[in-house]
Amino acid sequence: MFEVTEEAAMQNRARLVVIGAGIVGCSAVYHLTRMGWKDIAVLDQGPLFDTGGSTSHAPGLVFQTNFSKMMTGLSGKTVSLYNALDLDGEPCFYPVGSFEVAYTPERLEDLKRKLGAARSWELEAHLISPEEAGSRLPLLDADRIHGAYYVPSDGIAKAVRACEAMARASEPGAAFHGKTTVTGIEVVNGMVRAVNTDRGRIAADQVLICAGIWGPRIGRMAGISIPLTPVQHLYALTAPLPELAGETREVVHPILRHQDSAMYFRQQRDRYGIGSYRHEPLLVRPDDLVSPDEARLSPSIMEFTPEHFTVAREAADELLPALRNARLDYRINGLFSFTPDGLPLLGESADVRGLWVAEAVWITHGGGVGQAVAEWMDSGAPEIDLGDADLNRFGPHVHPTEYVEARGAQQYREVYDIIHPLEQMDHPRGVRVSPFHPRLEKLDAVFFENAGWERPQWFGANGVLVDEEDDLPSRAGWEARYWSPIQGAEHRATRRGAGLCDITPFTKIEIAGAGALDFLQRMAANRIDRPVRTVIYTALLNARGGIVADLTVTRLAADRFLILTGAASGMRDLAWISRHARDERAVHVADVTSARCGLGLWGPEARRILQRVCHDDLTNRAFPYFSAREIRIGAVPALALRLSYVGELGWELYAPAEFGLRLWDALQEAGGDCGLVALGGGAFDSLRLEKGYRLWGADIHTEYNPYEAGLGWAVRLDKGDFTGRDALLKIRQEGIQRKLCCLTLDDPEAVVMGKEPILDGNRVLGYVTSANHGYTVGRYIAYGYLPPEYAKPGTSVEIEYFGERYPATVSREPLYDPRGERMKS
């Protein structure tokens, strides 16, 4: 039976305990009860439902557009939910629309890019003139702007009202307990057992932490880290404005962003609210937060700091002249959460079974996150891919307080900045470096960061190669940022001679034990039961058949396997594998990434170079494609895998980390007269794209299945049961609704960057998942999912880039070496 209690006796048993009755906790419970869940206890230290968390003071603006497909999808589901809710006849959402104004030409260009993303994510949006913006929002000084971005379905959420509406609708499966402080979480043998409160103990099968700014404190009770930092955000509400005299409606004006001044605005009856990020971040440590009883106003509200609002107030008065001289009646520094990458923290802990987290979620995404987490808990596979928000995505280097605060503060500074997709953070850096780092620095490497690793994007020392190329593509403007023509020179040099690439950051996971083979057979879509020293490419799938990971598995012995996966996805993949191995007594999972360094040696000269420093037989007969051997490279013991992500003959070479410099030096010396070049990440990406290799997180993720992605060749339905097999059988029977296609731009000078819409007239067919120059094939390449009727080679489409449409043609893939003869020679 549904109940809201603050003084009644506490229940002592629940299937699920949810900690936090803010927007996320209430949304998750709402969706779980609609899925049939019962016996849920929801706890909050504050009074229901104005609990004193971030939900209570949030001004409620919902802007759906985000360059992240995941975040836009979550906000879209949020808007749908809020629109469907009411409390005693009062709406929980006001879809008044939104404006983002361009104060500069640069911002107007970025709004064109944002419009493209909206089309890619199927969100209705428009670019409108200053005049139209002024007519829709009469307080706006339209003469000061260059244009505006308009989303009709955005609006204002009444978050506290929505919480109570969802709680009422959760009948009969949930009981809400206010003024109940969690004092501990019992974990026994790695499993949640109970939640302790100041009102008693509740035995529980599962716990969901939705505690917002208190999340890190609650996480520590269960022995896990929740890496977020509370940050103070300035918000003020004016006194009644003469221009709005007599206005009693909650909101009728579109909500407004002035991103060039890091501000937003909303009308509230006859007043205007002003929010500002235009100040240095004001961080608060979770341990310094006070309880509701100790707080003067609210635990999540701090004293307003007018010295941080002066510049913002001037900008507000300039954009909205009606605000000039208006008194500020309500002024707060409200707390909310920022993570090191600005994204939520969602999912089940890899360390504690039954402990789920939904943290660092704003009102904009609260409804969608609740739905996605409920789906995840109920069926094991949310509809939206949540990889970028996975709780387990961070390596250990991220969790120290100093790192969380430094990155969280920078996320706050940049919340409304124009951010290039390749732009790098400056601090903290140099956290993880490979043994080759001194050699890379001597080659004037330009480093990008990936999962904390410093990885060369290109090498300044290879600039001399550019002079040897007379037809390298050029770039200008936006697409030229964080790019160099050296990437093209390294690409071509690798195709002609050989490239040496630092692959140390690849995540290395060892699976061992008597049950290892059976375990991997059940986990992987491909057949793993192959001879020792075989390398297998495979996908790991969820119950929907979605691609959770793509990786290689090398069988080192009858009962020992080495998994290699990307650095960015490595911790997620490790968590997925470890979670499924928890009940396997004869399976041992170990992260051995730091134990071995790695080099990729690829190109037509690779065998000749390696043979000069290796006495082992490297012929195609002795060492065939997709096989593994233990070899010696001079004095260095190495595991050599005959495979290539760049589409050339070559090996991945892994050695104990202490041998790193000797390994690099030996190969560099051996390749000196064979055209060997250091190979950076920029060329690595363009090489793989020419070959049509998929990139997880871009071309493939859990929203796509292997048949759509063109990876059906790596699925073995006849090998026995495995995760996702039933879903794949159904998909194969029903047929696919889209297919990943290779496109080439008709204009050789055109460039796209990724996430742009692919169009046929006004119909959006899909979006660009990956894009880069094909320096060898002489065409610019883009990949994207298209309806099957558009997937035939020769089909013409268009790609919209900053408002311009570029003709493109579906091409047969791969564009380079379609028979794979170069890799297998």
Coordinates of C-alpha atoms in Angstrom, one line a residue, residues 544-764:
R544 CA 18.4 -6.8 -26.0
G545 CA 21.2 -7.9 -28.3
G546 CA 22.8 -4.5 -28.0
I547 CA 26.6 -4.2 -28.2
V548 CA 28.0 -3.7 -24.7
A549 CA 31.6 -4.1 -25.9
D550 CA 33.7 -5.2 -28.8
L551 CA 37.1 -6.6 -28.1
T552 CA 39.6 -9.3 -28.8
V553 CA 40.1 -12.5 -26.8
T554 CA 43.4 -14.3 -27.0
R555 CA 43.5 -17.9 -25.8
L556 CA 46.9 -18.1 -24.0
A557 CA 46.3 -21.6 -22.5
A558 CA 43.5 -24.1 -22.1
D559 CA 42.2 -22.2 -19.1
R560 CA 43.7 -18.7 -19.5
F561 CA 42.6 -15.9 -21.8
L562 CA 43.6 -12.3 -22.4
I563 CA 41.0 -9.7 -23.3
L564 CA 42.1 -6.5 -25.0
T565 CA 39.7 -3.5 -25.2
G566 CA 39.9 0.2 -25.5
A567 CA 41.2 2.5 -22.9
A568 CA 38.1 4.7 -22.8
S569 CA 35.7 1.8 -22.4
G570 CA 38.1 -0.4 -20.4
M571 CA 36.7 0.1 -16.9
R572 CA 33.1 -0.3 -18.1
D573 CA 34.1 -3.5 -19.9
L574 CA 35.9 -4.8 -16.8
A575 CA 32.9 -4.0 -14.6
W576 CA 30.6 -5.8 -17.1
I577 CA 32.8 -8.9 -17.1
S578 CA 33.4 -8.9 -13.4
R579 CA 29.7 -8.5 -12.6
H580 CA 28.9 -11.6 -14.6
A581 CA 31.7 -13.6 -13.1
R582 CA 30.7 -13.0 -9.5
D583 CA 29.1 -16.4 -9.1
E584 CA 31.7 -18.2 -11.0
R585 CA 33.9 -19.9 -8.5
A586 CA 36.3 -21.3 -11.1
V587 CA 36.7 -18.0 -12.9
H588 CA 39.2 -15.4 -11.9
V589 CA 39.1 -11.9 -13.5
A590 CA 42.1 -9.6 -13.2
D591 CA 43.0 -6.1 -14.6
V592 CA 46.6 -6.5 -15.9
T593 CA 46.7 -3.2 -17.8
S594 CA 49.6 -1.7 -15.9
A595 CA 51.7 -4.9 -16.1
R596 CA 52.4 -4.7 -19.8
C597 CA 53.3 -1.9 -22.2
G598 CA 52.3 -2.3 -25.8
L599 CA 53.3 -1.2 -29.3
G600 CA 51.5 -1.6 -32.6
L601 CA 53.9 -2.2 -35.5
W602 CA 51.9 -2.1 -38.7
G603 CA 52.6 -1.6 -42.4
P604 CA 54.0 -3.5 -45.4
E605 CA 57.5 -3.3 -43.9
A606 CA 56.4 -4.6 -40.4
R607 CA 57.6 -8.1 -40.9
R608 CA 61.0 -7.1 -42.2
I609 CA 61.5 -4.7 -39.3
L610 CA 60.4 -7.2 -36.6
Q611 CA 62.5 -10.0 -38.1
R612 CA 65.7 -8.0 -37.8
V613 CA 65.4 -8.0 -34.0
C614 CA 63.5 -11.3 -33.5
H615 CA 64.8 -14.8 -34.3
D616 CA 61.4 -16.4 -34.1
D617 CA 59.7 -17.5 -37.4
L618 CA 57.4 -14.7 -38.5
T619 CA 56.4 -16.1 -41.8
N620 CA 52.7 -16.2 -42.7
R621 CA 52.7 -20.0 -42.4
A622 CA 54.3 -20.0 -38.9
F623 CA 52.5 -17.0 -37.6
P624 CA 49.2 -16.6 -39.4
Y625 CA 46.7 -13.7 -39.1
F626 CA 44.7 -13.6 -35.9
S627 CA 47.2 -15.8 -34.0
A628 CA 49.4 -15.2 -31.0
R629 CA 53.0 -16.2 -30.1
E630 CA 55.4 -15.6 -27.3
I631 CA 58.5 -14.2 -28.9
R632 CA 61.7 -12.3 -28.1
I633 CA 62.6 -9.0 -29.5
G634 CA 66.3 -8.7 -28.7
A635 CA 66.3 -9.1 -24.9
V636 CA 62.7 -8.3 -24.5
P637 CA 60.1 -11.1 -23.9
A638 CA 56.9 -10.2 -25.7
L639 CA 53.4 -11.5 -26.5
A640 CA 52.9 -10.9 -30.2
L641 CA 49.4 -10.8 -31.6
R642 CA 49.1 -10.9 -35.4
L643 CA 46.3 -8.4 -35.9
S644 CA 45.9 -4.8 -37.0
Y645 CA 43.3 -2.1 -36.4
V646 CA 44.8 0.0 -39.3
G647 CA 44.3 -2.6 -42.1
E648 CA 48.0 -3.5 -42.7
L649 CA 50.3 -6.4 -42.0
G650 CA 51.5 -6.2 -38.5
W651 CA 51.5 -7.1 -34.8
E652 CA 50.4 -5.9 -31.4
L653 CA 53.4 -6.4 -29.2
Y654 CA 53.0 -6.6 -25.4
A655 CA 55.9 -6.7 -23.0
P656 CA 56.5 -6.3 -19.3
A657 CA 56.4 -2.6 -18.6
E658 CA 60.0 -2.5 -17.4
F659 CA 61.2 -3.4 -20.8
G660 CA 59.4 -0.6 -22.5
L661 CA 62.2 1.7 -23.5
R662 CA 64.3 -1.2 -24.8
L663 CA 61.4 -2.4 -26.9
W664 CA 60.9 1.0 -28.5
D665 CA 64.6 1.6 -29.2
A666 CA 65.0 -1.8 -30.7
L667 CA 62.2 -1.4 -33.2
Q668 CA 63.0 2.2 -34.0
E669 CA 66.6 1.2 -34.8
A670 CA 65.5 -1.8 -36.9
G671 CA 63.1 0.3 -38.9
G672 CA 65.3 3.3 -39.6
D673 CA 65.8 2.5 -43.3
C674 CA 62.3 0.9 -43.8
G675 CA 60.2 4.1 -43.6
L676 CA 59.2 3.5 -40.0
V677 CA 57.4 6.5 -38.4
A678 CA 55.9 7.1 -35.0
L679 CA 52.1 6.9 -35.4
G680 CA 49.7 9.1 -33.5
G681 CA 46.1 8.7 -32.7
G682 CA 44.8 11.0 -35.4
A683 CA 46.3 8.8 -38.2
F684 CA 45.3 5.7 -36.2
D685 CA 41.7 6.8 -36.5
S686 CA 41.8 7.7 -40.2
L687 CA 43.5 4.4 -41.0
R688 CA 40.9 2.4 -39.2
L689 CA 38.1 4.3 -40.9
E690 CA 39.5 3.6 -44.4
K691 CA 39.3 0.0 -43.5
G692 CA 35.8 0.3 -42.1
Y693 CA 36.6 -0.8 -38.6
R694 CA 34.0 0.1 -36.0
L695 CA 34.7 2.3 -32.9
W696 CA 32.7 1.5 -29.8
G697 CA 30.9 4.5 -28.4
A698 CA 30.6 6.1 -31.8
D699 CA 29.7 3.5 -34.5
I700 CA 28.5 0.8 -32.1
H701 CA 27.0 0.8 -28.6
T702 CA 24.1 -0.8 -26.8
E703 CA 21.4 0.8 -29.0
Y704 CA 22.8 -1.2 -32.0
N705 CA 23.0 -4.9 -32.6
P706 CA 25.7 -6.8 -34.6
Y707 CA 23.5 -7.3 -37.7
E708 CA 22.8 -3.5 -38.0
A709 CA 26.5 -2.8 -37.4
G710 CA 27.7 -5.2 -40.1
L711 CA 29.3 -7.5 -37.5
G712 CA 27.1 -10.5 -38.1
W713 CA 30.2 -12.4 -39.3
A714 CA 31.4 -12.4 -35.7
V715 CA 28.2 -14.0 -34.3
R716 CA 27.9 -17.8 -33.9
L717 CA 24.3 -18.6 -33.1
D718 CA 25.1 -22.3 -33.4
K719 CA 27.6 -22.5 -30.6
G720 CA 25.1 -22.7 -27.8
D721 CA 23.5 -20.1 -25.5
F722 CA 25.1 -16.8 -24.8
T723 CA 23.9 -13.4 -23.5
G724 CA 21.8 -11.7 -26.2
R725 CA 21.3 -14.8 -28.4
D726 CA 17.5 -14.9 -28.1
A727 CA 17.3 -11.3 -29.0
L728 CA 19.5 -11.9 -32.1
L729 CA 17.4 -14.8 -33.2
K730 CA 14.4 -12.5 -33.2
I731 CA 16.2 -9.7 -34.9
R732 CA 17.4 -12.0 -37.6
Q733 CA 13.9 -13.4 -38.2
E734 CA 12.3 -9.9 -38.3
G735 CA 15.0 -8.2 -40.2
I736 CA 17.0 -5.0 -39.4
Q737 CA 15.5 -1.5 -39.6
R738 CA 18.8 0.3 -40.3
K739 CA 22.3 -0.5 -41.4
L740 CA 25.7 1.1 -40.8
C741 CA 26.9 2.5 -44.1
C742 CA 30.0 4.0 -45.5
L743 CA 29.5 7.4 -47.1
T744 CA 31.9 9.5 -49.1
L745 CA 31.5 13.2 -49.6
D746 CA 31.2 14.3 -53.2
D747 CA 33.1 17.5 -52.6
P748 CA 36.8 16.6 -52.0
E749 CA 37.2 19.9 -50.0
A750 CA 34.2 19.2 -47.6
V751 CA 34.7 18.1 -44.0
V752 CA 32.3 16.9 -41.3
M753 CA 33.3 16.0 -37.7
G754 CA 30.6 13.6 -36.5
K755 CA 27.0 13.7 -35.1
E756 CA 25.8 15.7 -38.1
P757 CA 22.4 14.7 -39.6
I758 CA 22.2 12.6 -42.8
L759 CA 19.3 13.8 -44.9
D760 CA 17.1 13.0 -47.9
G761 CA 15.4 16.3 -48.5
N762 CA 13.8 17.2 -45.1
R763 CA 13.8 13.6 -43.9
V764 CA 16.4 12.8 -41.3

